[in-house]
CSV table of C-alpha atoms in Angstrom, one decimal:
chain,number,residue,atom,x,y,z
P,1,MET,CA,114.3,155.0,94.5
P,2,GLN,CA,111.1,154.4,92.4
P,3,LYS,CA,113.1,152.9,89.6
P,4,SER,CA,114.7,150.4,92.0
P,5,PHE,CA,111.3,149.4,93.3
P,6,ILE,CA,110.0,148.9,89.7
P,7,VAL,CA,113.0,146.8,88.8
P,8,PHE,CA,112.6,144.7,91.9
P,9,ILE,CA,108.9,144.1,91.1
P,10,LEU,CA,109.8,143.0,87.5
P,11,ILE,CA,112.5,140.6,88.7
P,12,ALA,CA,110.1,139.2,91.3
P,13,VAL,CA,107.4,138.6,88.7
P,14,CYS,CA,109.8,137.0,86.3
P,15,ALA,CA,111.2,134.7,89.1
P,16,PHE,CA,107.7,133.8,90.2
P,17,THR,CA,106.7,133.0,86.5
P,18,VAL,CA,109.7,130.7,86.1
P,19,LEU,CA,109.1,128.9,89.3
P,20,ALA,CA,105.4,128.4,88.5
P,21,ASN,CA,106.3,126.9,85.1
P,22,ASP,CA,108.8,124.6,86.7
P,23,ASP,CA,106.1,123.3,89.0
P,24,LYS,CA,103.8,122.6,86.1
P,25,LYS,CA,106.5,120.6,84.3
P,26,SER,CA,107.3,118.4,87.3
P,27,ALA,CA,103.7,117.6,88.1
P,28,LYS,CA,102.7,114.2,86.7
P,29,PRO,CA,99.5,114.0,84.8
P,30,ASP,CA,96.7,112.0,86.4
P,31,LYS,CA,96.5,108.4,85.3
P,32,PRO,CA,93.2,107.5,83.6
P,33,ASN,CA,90.7,105.4,85.6
P,34,LEU,CA,88.6,103.2,83.3
P,35,SER,CA,86.1,102.1,85.9
P,36,GLY,CA,82.5,102.1,84.9
P,37,THR,CA,79.9,100.4,82.7
P,38,TRP,CA,80.6,100.7,79.0
P,39,LEU,CA,78.3,100.1,76.0
P,40,LEU,CA,79.3,99.9,72.3
P,41,ASP,CA,78.2,102.9,70.3
P,42,ARG,CA,77.3,101.3,67.0
P,43,ARG,CA,77.1,104.7,65.2
P,44,LYS,CA,80.8,105.3,65.9
P,45,SER,CA,82.0,101.8,65.2
P,46,ASN,CA,82.7,99.7,62.1
P,47,VAL,CA,80.4,96.8,63.1
P,48,ASP,CA,77.5,95.4,61.2
P,49,GLU,CA,74.0,95.9,62.5
P,50,SER,CA,73.0,93.0,64.6
P,51,SER,CA,70.0,91.6,66.3
P,52,ARG,CA,72.2,90.7,69.3
P,53,PRO,CA,71.6,93.0,72.3
P,54,ASN,CA,74.1,95.6,73.2
P,55,LEU,CA,75.4,94.1,76.4
P,56,PRO,CA,77.5,96.1,78.9
P,57,ILE,CA,81.2,95.7,79.7
P,58,LYS,CA,81.9,96.5,83.4
P,59,ILE,CA,85.4,97.7,84.3
P,60,THR,CA,86.8,98.0,87.8
P,61,HIS,CA,90.2,99.8,87.7
P,62,GLN,CA,92.3,100.0,90.8
P,63,ASN,CA,95.9,100.2,89.9
P,64,PRO,CA,97.6,97.9,89.2
P,65,GLU,CA,94.5,95.7,88.7
P,66,VAL,CA,92.0,96.1,85.9
P,67,LYS,CA,89.0,93.7,86.1
P,68,ILE,CA,86.8,93.5,82.9
P,69,THR,CA,83.5,91.7,83.1
P,70,ARG,CA,82.0,91.0,79.6
P,71,SER,CA,78.4,90.0,79.2
P,72,SER,CA,77.3,87.8,76.3
P,73,ASP,CA,74.1,86.2,75.2
P,74,ARG,CA,74.2,82.4,74.9
P,75,SER,CA,71.0,80.8,73.9
P,76,GLY,CA,68.9,83.5,75.5
P,77,HIS,CA,70.9,83.6,78.7
P,78,VAL,CA,73.2,86.4,79.7
P,79,VAL,CA,76.6,85.0,80.7
P,80,GLU,CA,79.3,87.1,82.4
P,81,THR,CA,83.0,86.4,81.9
P,82,GLU,CA,85.6,88.1,84.0
P,83,THR,CA,89.2,88.7,83.1
P,84,VAL,CA,91.9,90.4,85.1
P,85,TYR,CA,94.9,92.4,83.8
P,86,TYR,CA,97.7,94.1,85.6
P,87,THR,CA,99.3,97.4,84.7
P,88,ASP,CA,102.6,96.6,86.5
P,89,GLY,CA,103.7,93.9,84.0
P,90,ARG,CA,103.3,90.9,86.2
P,91,GLY,CA,101.3,88.9,83.6
P,92,GLU,CA,97.9,87.3,83.8
P,93,THR,CA,96.4,83.8,83.7
P,94,ASN,CA,92.9,84.3,82.3
P,95,PRO,CA,90.7,81.7,80.7
P,96,ALA,CA,90.3,81.7,77.0
P,97,SER,CA,88.2,84.8,76.0
P,98,MET,CA,86.7,83.1,73.0
P,99,THR,CA,85.3,79.7,72.5
P,100,LEU,CA,85.3,78.0,69.2
P,101,SER,CA,82.9,75.3,68.3
P,102,THR,CA,83.2,73.0,65.3
P,103,ALA,CA,80.5,71.0,63.8
P,104,GLN,CA,81.1,68.1,61.5
P,105,GLU,CA,78.5,66.8,59.0
P,106,ILE,CA,78.0,63.1,59.1
P,107,ASN,CA,77.1,61.6,55.8
P,108,SER,CA,75.1,58.4,56.0
């Protein structure tokens, strides 16, 4: 009688362990949420030292939408530029994220 009880307990423990491991395999990992205010860590980056201020990047992440607001210094004024990206593959229509300026020397 006692041997039967011990065998039953061992089988129950094994079955419970198998079921618990199956639940862990089927559970999806949490998706990352990038929301927050981010600053460049110059010590951990390959960027030159600059006199430019380290301005924040603000991210608002609510799937499927990711809004990124970048701050930049233009002639002493902080300008914010917002871009929107979608994680569901629908595509975006953001303005150019970089402006190029050209100067031409005029010879007299």
